C-alpha atoms as one frame of an Amber mdcrd trajectory, in Angstrom:
protein
   0.000   0.000   0.000   2.890   2.355   0.682   4.309   1.873  -2.824   0.908
   2.426  -4.435   0.303   5.638  -2.496   3.777   6.939  -3.341   3.232   6.187
  -7.031  -0.155   7.910  -7.041   1.376  10.963  -5.424   4.184  11.018  -7.993
   1.669  10.779 -10.836  -0.476  13.579  -9.413   2.564  15.794  -8.664   1.827
  15.825  -4.936   3.452  18.634  -3.001   4.151  18.071   0.682   3.058  20.903
   2.987   5.748  23.490   3.791   8.078  22.601   6.629   7.927  24.466   9.923
  11.687  24.076  10.283  13.369  27.377   9.247  16.362  25.461   7.843  14.051
  23.569   5.472  11.340  26.184   4.761  13.440  28.164   2.295  13.711  25.209
  -0.113  11.502  24.881  -3.141   8.832  22.228  -2.485   7.479  21.968  -6.021
   7.523  18.806  -8.101   8.156  18.715 -11.804   5.618  16.560 -13.675   8.292
  14.399 -15.316   6.857  11.125 -13.970   3.323  11.930 -15.087   4.453  13.089
 -18.521   6.468   9.897 -19.057   3.530   7.707 -17.958   1.114   9.537 -20.245
   3.591   9.153 -23.109   3.965   5.410 -22.447   0.181   4.994 -22.178  -0.354
   6.922 -25.417   2.139   4.805 -27.333   0.736   1.574 -25.913  -2.898   2.457
 -26.615  -2.094   3.657 -30.127  -0.584   0.295 -31.052  -2.657  -2.135 -28.971
  -6.164  -0.644 -28.648  -7.936  -2.718 -31.261  -7.092  -6.417 -31.219  -6.813
  -8.037 -34.631  -8.109 -11.447 -35.626  -6.304 -13.514 -38.246  -7.210 -16.700
 -40.064  -5.413 -19.765 -38.782  -4.943 -21.000 -42.330  -4.645 -18.196 -44.908
  -5.281 -20.639 -47.788  -8.654 -21.754 -46.366 -11.598 -19.535 -47.367 -13.693
 -20.687 -44.392 -10.957 -19.598 -41.977 -10.699 -16.235 -43.721 -14.474 -15.743
 -43.539 -14.537 -16.699 -39.849 -11.667 -14.299 -39.099 -13.412 -11.479 -40.962
 -16.626 -12.142 -39.052 -14.814 -12.178 -35.702 -12.958  -8.981 -36.614 -16.282
  -7.290 -37.414 -17.788  -8.499 -34.119 -14.805  -7.207 -32.138 -14.996  -3.820
 -33.878 -18.756  -3.638 -33.291 -18.314  -4.353 -29.574 -15.584  -1.726 -29.320
 -17.771   0.803 -31.128 -20.836   0.264 -28.925 -19.195   0.029 -25.513 -16.929
   2.063 -23.262 -13.991  -0.157 -24.184 -11.654   2.616 -25.374 -11.946   4.694
 -22.198 -11.782   1.670 -19.915  -8.740   0.319 -21.756  -6.954   3.664 -21.387
  -7.795   3.792 -17.665  -6.566   0.212 -17.298  -3.232   1.058 -18.935  -2.759
   4.116 -16.731  -3.715   2.035 -13.687  -1.113  -0.553 -14.684   1.521   2.182
 -14.938   0.664   3.782 -11.588  -0.225   0.780  -9.426   1.780  -2.367  -8.763
  -1.056  -4.437 -10.297  -4.064  -3.734 -12.540  -7.158  -5.814 -13.233  -9.540
  -5.390 -16.159 -12.937  -7.041 -15.994 -14.856  -7.867 -19.155 -18.493  -8.829
 -18.903 -21.550  -8.961 -21.089 -24.657  -7.567 -19.445 -28.292  -7.856 -20.405
 -30.088  -5.339 -18.223 -33.863  -5.664 -18.055 -36.009  -2.750 -16.862 -39.679
  -2.539 -16.000 -41.296  -0.089 -18.396 -44.711   1.494 -18.110 -46.685   1.719
 -21.339 -50.165   2.847 -22.250 -52.142   0.503 -24.490 -55.746   1.345 -25.440
 -56.114   3.679 -22.492 -54.816   1.143 -19.974 -51.472   1.415 -18.213 -49.496
  -1.786 -17.922 -45.966  -2.760 -17.012 -43.699  -4.861 -19.177 -40.061  -5.853
 -19.162 -37.721  -4.413 -21.788 -34.000  -4.726 -22.433 -32.129  -1.519 -21.625
 -29.920  -0.918 -24.663 -27.789   1.728 -22.949 -26.669  -0.405 -20.013 -26.670
  -3.749 -21.851 -23.815  -5.107 -23.920 -20.072  -5.582 -23.537 -18.678  -3.740
 -20.520 -14.985  -3.368 -19.743 -13.885  -1.705 -16.539 -10.934  -1.595 -14.203
 -11.152  -3.337 -10.850  -9.393  -1.545  -7.994  -6.537  -3.575  -6.554  -8.022
  -3.226  -3.069 -11.114  -5.191  -4.121  -9.292  -8.295  -5.365  -8.499 -11.069
  -2.924  -6.334 -13.820  -4.387  -4.973 -17.083  -3.042  -1.300 -16.784  -3.999
   0.286 -13.363  -4.509   3.339 -14.914  -6.191   1.278 -16.490  -9.001   0.710
 -13.827 -11.652  -1.694 -15.909 -13.765  -5.226 -15.490 -12.406  -6.337 -18.705
 -14.123  -3.994 -20.676 -11.853  -5.303 -19.216  -8.599  -7.228 -21.709  -6.469
  -9.777 -19.052  -5.590 -10.404 -15.394  -6.309 -12.530 -13.247  -4.035 -13.782
  -9.777  -4.643 -14.646  -7.243  -1.997 -17.074  -4.604  -3.222 -18.088  -1.383
  -1.575 -21.731  -0.442  -2.102 -23.918   2.292  -0.712 -26.759   1.165   1.510
 -29.355   1.989  -1.170 -27.466   0.002  -3.825 -27.090  -2.932  -1.441 -30.829
  -2.931  -0.725 -31.559  -2.857  -4.449 -28.999  -5.603  -5.076 -30.570  -7.887
  -2.475 -34.030  -7.054  -3.761 -35.697  -5.865  -0.569
């Protein structure tokens, strides 16, 4: 936690409060944003080259493989276009540069809402899929929320168990439980 806090402060150009000691108070306490500028440069170069994953045919001589690769490429591009993938990916890269570890979570949501509609003068409720909140969602998971079995195993697939601690407001928790 100490390393993570120090790195966050370096990224945000944290300035310590002025010293009360007269021998130290005359010194300049400012911080040049060299660390932040280098991290933003690294993130920009990384995102520019790795933002959109590419799909290739396993066998370039096989037309079926080419067609399947083209279809998968179109599906990947469609998901990127209609989700917050670009922003989340950028935040994940910056999180990886600032923190000792970074987790990205990818999930597909189908959110159903109760909608009121008026049919022939009568009001009735029906369920409808919310197109704004449904679909592919990519977001960063704070390192404080992840609980893993073995800190020395970097591959999450090899962990015996993975726990996640989430912080919710009381209203969100009530809605989540359904009471």
